[in-house]
């Protein structure tokens, strides 16, 4: 007896995200984003099945059932085969394909890298990325073959789907690509029966499961894995003390005016936001400053262009990417050297600015010799005033207590106005103040964080040679 089980998993993007395809860029595509969305042969946004298969395999790895569900290629261990032979285990799960249903067109978002030493934008790192909007529906078809209608393997795979926290594409630690499994449908086709064989031969594509499928999981009825836990047990709430400007890279025309307006960054709902990449970059720079100030290790590569060290507690918490520099000097057709790195354990989501007032501010550069306004140096930008921000810093694994302490002290410095976010922080912009609940949290845990730094510094002093 042979039974084919076709499953359709329905997912929904909770945050913007996409699998990008920079290899699709050509010489004539200079106006396209640096990281465009992967597209199929008809130009429609596309999500490769391999991306979701890899995410599922990672979920199975946590349960120790990776090889049983998704196969493997490994050398023999001397028990099942000699070490000189290769063991090939076929995957009983097949990813058949995906389909996207977009509520609106993809968005292009620009960003720049943060200089970890200056905590400011790094020159010549502005790049753009195309993102699918939140509420994008993802349909994923899978196939599992079993000898009979009832199978422990199939039940195990459905249980794996139910506990799955899917992420789509890059930018996971900056809040991109978070998805929710909303429903799973199943159609079992018995190939030993006449009706089953007829349906198998006469139907094709999604019709194999869409007709007469049964719902085996529904998030609305059964629930599912919740969001990742907050690092400090609660969201962090701040208010803009002066004005905030985080640019989108777009400029707006002003009727009857010569100057154009530098627009603030907005999300798919046209609400101003502070992107997760800003929180991650600025807070990491401040954490490194705090640890270096008390004589603790905080990324040995500060001040050069080789990237993070990959060994300190902050690299473990925030993630790291090593670049050899050969990517920039390599000829266009040459094979690039491999890059290595590690995904961070902290997740910084985009933060919507609520109840803020959008104002237009005019500025003019000053002549540093004469002290007056410089000719033809007037510029204009949008700023957000009096808004509130709810910052979510989550984690998928525990981080080192030293990294946690440094991050809490960095947030305390942010609340005290010792540094700001966005543009113009040295001229009265980007200052935040903590709201009541967040202020109490920072005050309550500050002494513990300081003691953690002292303890590690004392241990480091004792280990140092005389």
GROMACS .gro file of C-alpha atoms in nm:
model
  466
    1UNK     CA    1   0.000   0.000   0.000
    2UNK     CA    2   0.133   0.343  -0.096
    3UNK     CA    3  -0.016   0.673   0.019
    4UNK     CA    4   0.086   1.023  -0.091
    5UNK     CA    5   0.011   1.297   0.161
    6UNK     CA    6  -0.001   1.648   0.013
    7UNK     CA    7   0.003   1.931   0.266
    8UNK     CA    8  -0.056   2.301   0.217
    9UNK     CA    9   0.091   2.527   0.483
   10UNK     CA   10  -0.044   2.882   0.489
   11UNK     CA   11   0.181   3.151   0.636
   12UNK     CA   12   0.148   3.525   0.678
   13UNK     CA   13   0.428   3.779   0.707
   14UNK     CA   14   0.403   3.973   1.032
   15UNK     CA   15   0.690   4.206   0.938
   16UNK     CA   16   0.832   4.315   0.605
   17UNK     CA   17   1.080   4.069   0.454
   18UNK     CA   18   1.185   3.884   0.142
   19UNK     CA   19   1.438   3.652  -0.012
   20UNK     CA   20   1.657   3.877  -0.225
   21UNK     CA   21   1.830   3.799  -0.552
   22UNK     CA   22   2.124   4.036  -0.607
   23UNK     CA   23   2.252   3.798  -0.875
   24UNK     CA   24   1.960   3.913  -1.095
   25UNK     CA   25   2.109   4.261  -1.134
   26UNK     CA   26   2.259   4.343  -1.472
   27UNK     CA   27   2.450   4.634  -1.618
   28UNK     CA   28   2.125   4.802  -1.720
   29UNK     CA   29   1.962   4.775  -1.377
   30UNK     CA   30   2.130   5.068  -1.200
   31UNK     CA   31   1.790   5.213  -1.103
   32UNK     CA   32   1.683   4.894  -0.928
   33UNK     CA   33   1.753   4.831  -0.558
   34UNK     CA   34   2.084   4.676  -0.460
   35UNK     CA   35   1.897   4.380  -0.310
   36UNK     CA   36   1.588   4.318  -0.526
   37UNK     CA   37   1.321   4.065  -0.437
   38UNK     CA   38   1.364   3.723  -0.600
   39UNK     CA   39   1.128   3.698  -0.897
   40UNK     CA   40   1.012   3.417  -1.123
   41UNK     CA   41   1.030   3.406  -1.502
   42UNK     CA   42   0.715   3.622  -1.528
   43UNK     CA   43   0.857   3.895  -1.305
   44UNK     CA   44   0.638   3.813  -1.006
   45UNK     CA   45   0.784   3.817  -0.651
   46UNK     CA   46   0.891   3.467  -0.563
   47UNK     CA   47   0.992   3.277  -0.250
   48UNK     CA   48   1.221   2.979  -0.320
   49UNK     CA   49   1.107   2.660  -0.153
   50UNK     CA   50   1.465   2.597  -0.043
   51UNK     CA   51   1.440   2.895   0.195
   52UNK     CA   52   1.147   2.746   0.386
   53UNK     CA   53   1.294   2.395   0.364
   54UNK     CA   54   1.608   2.522   0.534
   55UNK     CA   55   1.402   2.688   0.808
   56UNK     CA   56   1.208   2.365   0.867
   57UNK     CA   57   1.528   2.163   0.874
   58UNK     CA   58   1.667   2.397   1.139
   59UNK     CA   59   1.352   2.344   1.345
   60UNK     CA   60   1.397   1.966   1.315
   61UNK     CA   61   1.761   2.003   1.421
   62UNK     CA   62   1.650   2.139   1.758
   63UNK     CA   63   1.448   1.820   1.820
   64UNK     CA   64   1.723   1.584   1.704
   65UNK     CA   65   1.512   1.454   1.414
   66UNK     CA   66   1.681   1.640   1.131
   67UNK     CA   67   1.810   1.330   0.949
   68UNK     CA   68   1.490   1.126   0.995
   69UNK     CA   69   1.271   1.398   0.843
   70UNK     CA   70   1.500   1.574   0.595
   71UNK     CA   71   1.773   1.324   0.513
   72UNK     CA   72   2.147   1.368   0.527
   73UNK     CA   73   2.478   1.301   0.356
   74UNK     CA   74   2.748   1.206   0.606
   75UNK     CA   75   3.053   0.980   0.640
   76UNK     CA   76   3.012   0.640   0.803
   77UNK     CA   77   3.082   0.620   1.176
   78UNK     CA   78   3.204   0.262   1.180
   79UNK     CA   79   2.870   0.126   1.307
   80UNK     CA   80   2.637   0.162   1.012
   81UNK     CA   81   2.918   0.184   0.752
   82UNK     CA   82   3.298   0.205   0.735
   83UNK     CA   83   3.435   0.559   0.787
   84UNK     CA   84   3.561   0.559   0.427
   85UNK     CA   85   3.205   0.527   0.288
   86UNK     CA   86   2.942   0.798   0.257
   87UNK     CA   87   2.597   0.744   0.404
   88UNK     CA   88   2.313   0.898   0.200
   89UNK     CA   89   1.973   0.920   0.370
   90UNK     CA   90   1.689   1.037   0.144
   91UNK     CA   91   1.447   1.296   0.274
   92UNK     CA   92   1.089   1.165   0.314
   93UNK     CA   93   0.964   1.526   0.298
   94UNK     CA   94   0.951   1.706  -0.035
   95UNK     CA   95   0.895   2.078  -0.082
   96UNK     CA   96   0.683   2.110  -0.397
   97UNK     CA   97   0.661   2.486  -0.436
   98UNK     CA   98   0.535   2.818  -0.304
   99UNK     CA   99   0.305   3.099  -0.406
  100UNK     CA  100   0.280   3.457  -0.279
  101UNK     CA  101  -0.031   3.673  -0.243
  102UNK     CA  102   0.066   4.038  -0.185
  103UNK     CA  103  -0.173   4.296  -0.034
  104UNK     CA  104   0.029   4.576  -0.201
  105UNK     CA  105   0.345   4.609  -0.413
  106UNK     CA  106   0.689   4.557  -0.260
  107UNK     CA  107   0.858   4.850  -0.087
  108UNK     CA  108   1.211   4.976  -0.140
  109UNK     CA  109   1.390   5.067   0.182
  110UNK     CA  110   1.728   5.236   0.206
  111UNK     CA  111   1.970   5.196   0.493
  112UNK     CA  112   2.331   5.256   0.583
  113UNK     CA  113   2.576   5.071   0.801
  114UNK     CA  114   2.663   5.214   1.144
  115UNK     CA  115   3.025   5.286   1.226
  116UNK     CA  116   3.069   5.094   1.550
  117UNK     CA  117   3.339   5.331   1.673
  118UNK     CA  118   3.161   5.664   1.606
  119UNK     CA  119   2.801   5.534   1.642
  120UNK     CA  120   2.716   5.725   1.324
  121UNK     CA  121   2.647   5.638   0.962
  122UNK     CA  122   2.947   5.485   0.789
  123UNK     CA  123   3.039   5.669   0.466
  124UNK     CA  124   2.969   5.502   0.131
  125UNK     CA  125   2.752   5.223   0.276
  126UNK     CA  126   2.409   5.345   0.164
  127UNK     CA  127   2.222   5.062  -0.006
  128UNK     CA  128   1.861   4.974  -0.084
  129UNK     CA  129   1.657   4.660  -0.036
  130UNK     CA  130   1.321   4.555  -0.175
  131UNK     CA  131   1.079   4.410   0.081
  132UNK     CA  132   0.746   4.231   0.069
  133UNK     CA  133   0.483   4.406   0.283
  134UNK     CA  134   0.341   4.266   0.607
  135UNK     CA  135   0.026   4.052   0.562
  136UNK     CA  136   0.176   3.891   0.253
  137UNK     CA  137   0.028   3.540   0.233
  138UNK     CA  138   0.268   3.255   0.162
  139UNK     CA  139   0.134   2.920   0.040
  140UNK     CA  140   0.374   2.627   0.078
  141UNK     CA  141   0.301   2.280  -0.067
  142UNK     CA  142   0.474   1.972   0.076
  143UNK     CA  143   0.461   1.601   0.009
  144UNK     CA  144   0.519   1.301   0.238
  145UNK     CA  145   0.498   0.939   0.114
  146UNK     CA  146   0.405   0.665   0.363
  147UNK     CA  147   0.309   0.297   0.333
  148UNK     CA  148  -0.035   0.355   0.488
  149UNK     CA  149  -0.294   0.618   0.569
  150UNK     CA  150  -0.179   0.632   0.931
  151UNK     CA  151   0.187   0.707   0.984
  152UNK     CA  152   0.387   0.817   1.294
  153UNK     CA  153   0.627   0.995   1.057
  154UNK     CA  154   0.348   1.209   0.914
  155UNK     CA  155   0.216   1.290   1.262
  156UNK     CA  156   0.566   1.390   1.369
  157UNK     CA  157   0.605   1.618   1.069
  158UNK     CA  158   0.270   1.789   1.134
  159UNK     CA  159   0.374   1.842   1.497
  160UNK     CA  160   0.697   1.997   1.369
  161UNK     CA  161   0.499   2.240   1.154
  162UNK     CA  162   0.279   2.339   1.449
  163UNK     CA  163   0.581   2.439   1.662
  164UNK     CA  164   0.756   2.617   1.373
  165UNK     CA  165   0.854   2.985   1.403
  166UNK     CA  166   0.924   3.065   1.037
  167UNK     CA  167   1.148   3.350   0.924
  168UNK     CA  168   1.178   3.451   0.560
  169UNK     CA  169   1.498   3.583   0.405
  170UNK     CA  170   1.771   3.796   0.557
  171UNK     CA  171   1.753   4.060   0.828
  172UNK     CA  172   1.604   3.836   1.096
  173UNK     CA  173   1.787   4.013   1.381
  174UNK     CA  174   1.662   4.352   1.259
  175UNK     CA  175   1.299   4.244   1.264
  176UNK     CA  176   1.255   4.140   0.900
  177UNK     CA  177   1.085   3.829   0.769
  178UNK     CA  178   0.893   3.716   1.077
  179UNK     CA  179   0.603   3.496   0.967
  180UNK     CA  180   0.315   3.312   1.133
  181UNK     CA  181   0.184   2.969   1.038
  182UNK     CA  182  -0.193   3.023   1.018
  183UNK     CA  183  -0.325   2.695   0.879
  184UNK     CA  184  -0.222   2.349   0.753
  185UNK     CA  185  -0.439   2.145   0.516
  186UNK     CA  186  -0.382   1.780   0.424
  187UNK     CA  187  -0.502   1.553   0.145
  188UNK     CA  188  -0.409   1.183   0.157
  189UNK     CA  189  -0.421   1.001  -0.177
  190UNK     CA  190  -0.427   0.620  -0.165
  191UNK     CA  191  -0.259   0.507  -0.487
  192UNK     CA  192  -0.381   0.149  -0.437
  193UNK     CA  193  -0.744   0.258  -0.474
  194UNK     CA  194  -0.911   0.335  -0.806
  195UNK     CA  195  -1.037   0.676  -0.689
  196UNK     CA  196  -0.699   0.769  -0.548
  197UNK     CA  197  -0.512   0.669  -0.863
  198UNK     CA  198  -0.763   0.853  -1.082
  199UNK     CA  199  -0.728   1.170  -0.878
  200UNK     CA  200  -0.347   1.138  -0.887
  201UNK     CA  201  -0.340   1.094  -1.265
  202UNK     CA  202  -0.617   1.336  -1.366
  203UNK     CA  203  -0.533   1.627  -1.133
  204UNK     CA  204  -0.222   1.832  -1.093
  205UNK     CA  205  -0.071   2.126  -0.915
  206UNK     CA  206  -0.258   2.279  -0.620
  207UNK     CA  207  -0.573   2.084  -0.713
  208UNK     CA  208  -0.414   1.774  -0.563
  209UNK     CA  209  -0.469   1.917  -0.216
  210UNK     CA  210  -0.722   2.195  -0.257
  211UNK     CA  211  -1.008   1.956  -0.338
  212UNK     CA  212  -1.139   1.757  -0.038
  213UNK     CA  213  -0.854   1.865   0.191
  214UNK     CA  214  -0.896   1.851   0.567
  215UNK     CA  215  -0.767   2.114   0.810
  216UNK     CA  216  -0.517   1.957   1.049
  217UNK     CA  217  -0.409   2.283   1.215
  218UNK     CA  218  -0.568   2.626   1.252
  219UNK     CA  219  -0.387   2.897   1.450
  220UNK     CA  220  -0.713   3.075   1.530
  221UNK     CA  221  -0.850   2.760   1.701
  222UNK     CA  222  -0.540   2.574   1.822
  223UNK     CA  223  -0.298   2.857   1.898
  224UNK     CA  224   0.072   2.812   1.836
  225UNK     CA  225   0.418   2.927   1.937
  226UNK     CA  226   0.406   3.283   2.066
  227UNK     CA  227   0.643   3.565   1.990
  228UNK     CA  228   1.001   3.550   2.104
  229UNK     CA  229   1.040   3.659   2.468
  230UNK     CA  230   1.141   4.014   2.556
  231UNK     CA  231   1.500   4.031   2.679
  232UNK     CA  232   1.409   4.243   2.983
  233UNK     CA  233   1.065   4.091   3.035
  234UNK     CA  234   0.874   4.390   2.895
  235UNK     CA  235   0.877   4.634   2.603
  236UNK     CA  236   1.073   4.956   2.647
  237UNK     CA  237   0.880   5.282   2.605
  238UNK     CA  238   1.038   5.616   2.521
  239UNK     CA  239   0.923   5.964   2.425
  240UNK     CA  240   1.094   6.198   2.180
  241UNK     CA  241   1.238   6.484   2.385
  242UNK     CA  242   1.315   6.721   2.096
  243UNK     CA  243   1.290   6.609   1.733
  244UNK     CA  244   1.380   6.295   1.542
  245UNK     CA  245   1.485   6.249   1.181
  246UNK     CA  246   1.571   5.913   1.029
  247UNK     CA  247   1.581   5.966   0.654
  248UNK     CA  248   1.439   5.736   0.393
  249UNK     CA  249   1.669   5.858   0.115
  250UNK     CA  250   1.368   6.009  -0.066
  251UNK     CA  251   1.312   6.380  -0.126
  252UNK     CA  252   0.974   6.549  -0.160
  253UNK     CA  253   0.900   6.840  -0.393
  254UNK     CA  254   0.772   7.168  -0.250
  255UNK     CA  255   0.542   7.359  -0.483
  256UNK     CA  256   0.676   7.706  -0.541
  257UNK     CA  257   0.998   7.639  -0.348
  258UNK     CA  258   1.347   7.566  -0.475
  259UNK     CA  259   1.445   7.342  -0.185
  260UNK     CA  260   1.314   6.988  -0.154
  261UNK     CA  261   1.228   6.804   0.167
  262UNK     CA  262   1.430   6.512   0.300
  263UNK     CA  263   1.157   6.266   0.399
  264UNK     CA  264   1.155   6.052   0.712
  265UNK     CA  265   1.145   5.673   0.688
  266UNK     CA  266   0.795   5.525   0.685
  267UNK     CA  267   0.653   5.174   0.682
  268UNK     CA  268   0.395   5.016   0.451
  269UNK     CA  269   0.115   5.190   0.642
  270UNK     CA  270   0.284   5.529   0.588
  271UNK     CA  271   0.371   5.561   0.958
  272UNK     CA  272   0.713   5.699   1.058
  273UNK     CA  273   0.941   5.434   1.203
  274UNK     CA  274   1.279   5.375   1.362
  275UNK     CA  275   1.409   5.063   1.181
  276UNK     CA  276   1.543   4.768   1.375
  277UNK     CA  277   1.879   4.814   1.201
  278UNK     CA  278   1.915   5.156   1.368
  279UNK     CA  279   1.851   5.014   1.715
  280UNK     CA  280   2.091   4.727   1.655
  281UNK     CA  281   2.373   4.942   1.515
  282UNK     CA  282   2.356   5.229   1.763
  283UNK     CA  283   2.306   5.012   2.072
  284UNK     CA  284   2.588   4.779   1.970
  285UNK     CA  285   2.824   5.075   1.930
  286UNK     CA  286   2.726   5.201   2.275
  287UNK     CA  287   2.771   4.855   2.432
  288UNK     CA  288   3.123   4.833   2.287
  289UNK     CA  289   3.201   5.182   2.422
  290UNK     CA  290   3.081   5.083   2.770
  291UNK     CA  291   3.284   4.762   2.784
  292UNK     CA  292   3.597   4.927   2.648
  293UNK     CA  293   3.560   5.208   2.902
  294UNK     CA  294   3.596   4.962   3.191
  295UNK     CA  295   3.877   4.762   3.032
  296UNK     CA  296   3.675   4.463   2.907
  297UNK     CA  297   3.693   4.295   2.567
  298UNK     CA  298   3.457   4.451   2.313
  299UNK     CA  299   3.547   4.351   1.961
  300UNK     CA  300   3.919   4.367   1.890
  301UNK     CA  301   3.870   4.510   1.540
  302UNK     CA  302   3.735   4.855   1.636
  303UNK     CA  303   3.890   5.123   1.415
  304UNK     CA  304   3.957   4.909   1.108
  305UNK     CA  305   3.743   4.778   0.824
  306UNK     CA  306   3.771   4.404   0.882
  307UNK     CA  307   3.443   4.381   1.067
  308UNK     CA  308   3.360   4.237   1.410
  309UNK     CA  309   3.599   3.994   1.581
  310UNK     CA  310   3.351   3.705   1.601
  311UNK     CA  311   3.471   3.590   1.944
  312UNK     CA  312   3.351   3.841   2.205
  313UNK     CA  313   3.020   3.832   2.396
  314UNK     CA  314   2.878   4.115   2.184
  315UNK     CA  315   2.946   3.930   1.859
  316UNK     CA  316   2.759   3.634   2.007
  317UNK     CA  317   2.464   3.851   2.110
  318UNK     CA  318   2.443   4.088   1.808
  319UNK     CA  319   2.589   3.860   1.539
  320UNK     CA  320   2.888   3.920   1.316
  321UNK     CA  321   3.005   3.904   0.957
  322UNK     CA  322   3.365   3.875   0.850
  323UNK     CA  323   3.475   4.047   0.532
  324UNK     CA  324   3.824   4.005   0.392
  325UNK     CA  325   3.809   4.319   0.178
  326UNK     CA  326   3.875   4.110  -0.131
  327UNK     CA  327   3.509   4.151  -0.233
  328UNK     CA  328   3.569   4.517  -0.314
  329UNK     CA  329   3.884   4.458  -0.522
  330UNK     CA  330   3.775   4.143  -0.705
  331UNK     CA  331   3.714   4.168  -1.084
  332UNK     CA  332   3.347   4.153  -1.190
  333UNK     CA  333   3.367   3.796  -1.324
  334UNK     CA  334   3.599   3.656  -1.058
  335UNK     CA  335   3.485   3.406  -0.796
  336UNK     CA  336   3.449   3.586  -0.463
  337UNK     CA  337   3.618   3.451  -0.151
  338UNK     CA  338   3.379   3.302   0.105
  339UNK     CA  339   3.244   3.515   0.388
  340UNK     CA  340   3.175   3.372   0.730
  341UNK     CA  341   2.971   3.493   1.022
  342UNK     CA  342   2.723   3.409   1.293
  343UNK     CA  343   2.360   3.509   1.342
  344UNK     CA  344   2.291   3.713   1.652
  345UNK     CA  345   2.067   3.603   1.936
  346UNK     CA  346   1.896   3.941   1.976
  347UNK     CA  347   1.610   4.057   1.753
  348UNK     CA  348   1.545   4.431   1.711
  349UNK     CA  349   1.208   4.505   1.553
  350UNK     CA  350   1.106   4.818   1.363
  351UNK     CA  351   0.949   5.073   1.597
  352UNK     CA  352   0.649   5.278   1.488
  353UNK     CA  353   0.644   5.637   1.616
  354UNK     CA  354   0.294   5.710   1.744
  355UNK     CA  355   0.118   6.035   1.837
  356UNK     CA  356   0.402   6.238   1.688
  357UNK     CA  357   0.379   6.563   1.496
  358UNK     CA  358   0.548   6.581   1.157
  359UNK     CA  359   0.708   6.920   1.103
  360UNK     CA  360   0.918   7.074   0.828
  361UNK     CA  361   1.246   7.226   0.948
  362UNK     CA  362   1.465   7.454   0.741
  363UNK     CA  363   1.840   7.457   0.800
  364UNK     CA  364   2.131   7.642   0.648
  365UNK     CA  365   2.498   7.561   0.669
  366UNK     CA  366   2.723   7.820   0.836
  367UNK     CA  367   3.038   7.958   0.686
  368UNK     CA  368   3.311   7.855   0.931
  369UNK     CA  369   3.530   8.150   0.833
  370UNK     CA  370   3.283   8.440   0.845
  371UNK     CA  371   3.032   8.287   1.088
  372UNK     CA  372   2.731   8.371   0.870
  373UNK     CA  373   2.499   8.166   0.654
  374UNK     CA  374   2.667   8.002   0.358
  375UNK     CA  375   2.523   8.091   0.019
  376UNK     CA  376   2.309   7.826  -0.153
  377UNK     CA  377   2.331   7.594   0.147
  378UNK     CA  378   1.965   7.592   0.255
  379UNK     CA  379   1.819   7.246   0.308
  380UNK     CA  380   1.491   7.114   0.450
  381UNK     CA  381   1.393   6.796   0.632
  382UNK     CA  382   1.094   6.631   0.793
  383UNK     CA  383   1.117   6.574   1.168
  384UNK     CA  384   0.896   6.396   1.419
  385UNK     CA  385   0.820   6.570   1.747
  386UNK     CA  386   0.644   6.464   2.069
  387UNK     CA  387   0.597   6.102   1.960
  388UNK     CA  388   0.625   5.782   2.166
  389UNK     CA  389   0.815   5.467   2.075
  390UNK     CA  390   0.772   5.112   2.203
  391UNK     CA  391   1.101   4.930   2.153
  392UNK     CA  392   1.093   4.548   2.141
  393UNK     CA  393   1.425   4.371   2.200
  394UNK     CA  394   1.366   3.997   2.187
  395UNK     CA  395   1.597   3.697   2.198
  396UNK     CA  396   1.576   3.345   2.061
  397UNK     CA  397   1.855   3.216   2.287
  398UNK     CA  398   2.003   3.335   2.614
  399UNK     CA  399   2.287   3.585   2.586
  400UNK     CA  400   2.592   3.627   2.808
  401UNK     CA  401   2.523   3.820   3.129
  402UNK     CA  402   2.798   4.066   3.039
  403UNK     CA  403   2.629   4.150   2.707
  404UNK     CA  404   2.294   4.187   2.884
  405UNK     CA  405   2.446   4.421   3.141
  406UNK     CA  406   2.613   4.635   2.874
  407UNK     CA  407   2.287   4.658   2.677
  408UNK     CA  408   2.090   4.766   2.983
  409UNK     CA  409   2.347   5.037   3.061
  410UNK     CA  410   2.337   5.149   2.697
  411UNK     CA  411   1.958   5.187   2.722
  412UNK     CA  412   2.005   5.377   3.048
  413UNK     CA  413   2.246   5.613   2.870
  414UNK     CA  414   1.988   5.658   2.592
  415UNK     CA  415   1.719   5.747   2.847
  416UNK     CA  416   1.953   5.998   3.015
  417UNK     CA  417   2.027   6.171   2.684
  418UNK     CA  418   2.395   6.073   2.671
  419UNK     CA  419   2.351   5.977   2.307
  420UNK     CA  420   2.071   5.990   2.053
  421UNK     CA  421   1.942   5.821   1.742
  422UNK     CA  422   1.895   5.939   1.387
  423UNK     CA  423   2.042   6.249   1.225
  424UNK     CA  424   2.150   6.570   1.398
  425UNK     CA  425   2.221   6.425   1.743
  426UNK     CA  426   2.493   6.688   1.801
  427UNK     CA  427   2.257   6.974   1.719
  428UNK     CA  428   1.955   6.902   1.935
  429UNK     CA  429   1.787   6.609   1.767
  430UNK     CA  430   1.738   6.240   1.843
  431UNK     CA  431   1.714   6.266   2.223
  432UNK     CA  432   1.475   6.023   2.396
  433UNK     CA  433   1.342   6.001   2.751
  434UNK     CA  434   1.209   5.687   2.917
  435UNK     CA  435   0.845   5.663   3.017
  436UNK     CA  436   0.754   5.561   3.370
  437UNK     CA  437   0.757   5.180   3.346
  438UNK     CA  438   1.080   5.175   3.147
  439UNK     CA  439   1.244   5.426   3.382
  440UNK     CA  440   1.161   5.206   3.681
  441UNK     CA  441   1.305   4.900   3.502
  442UNK     CA  442   1.632   5.074   3.417
  443UNK     CA  443   1.669   5.217   3.768
  444UNK     CA  444   1.593   4.880   3.926
  445UNK     CA  445   1.843   4.681   3.720
  446UNK     CA  446   2.121   4.937   3.681
  447UNK     CA  447   2.299   4.842   4.006
  448UNK     CA  448   2.301   4.474   3.908
  449UNK     CA  449   2.443   4.557   3.564
  450UNK     CA  450   2.720   4.772   3.715
  451UNK     CA  451   2.808   4.492   3.958
  452UNK     CA  452   2.828   4.246   3.668
  453UNK     CA  453   3.084   4.469   3.493
  454UNK     CA  454   3.284   4.508   3.815
  455UNK     CA  455   3.289   4.133   3.874
  456UNK     CA  456   3.413   4.056   3.524
  457UNK     CA  457   3.673   4.333   3.543
  458UNK     CA  458   3.800   4.194   3.875
  459UNK     CA  459   3.821   3.844   3.730
  460UNK     CA  460   4.012   3.976   3.429
  461UNK     CA  461   4.255   4.164   3.658
  462UNK     CA  462   4.322   3.850   3.862
  463UNK     CA  463   4.397   3.648   3.549
  464UNK     CA  464   4.637   3.908   3.409
  465UNK     CA  465   5.008   3.824   3.456
  466UNK     CA  466   5.195   4.030   3.715
   0.00000   0.00000   0.00000
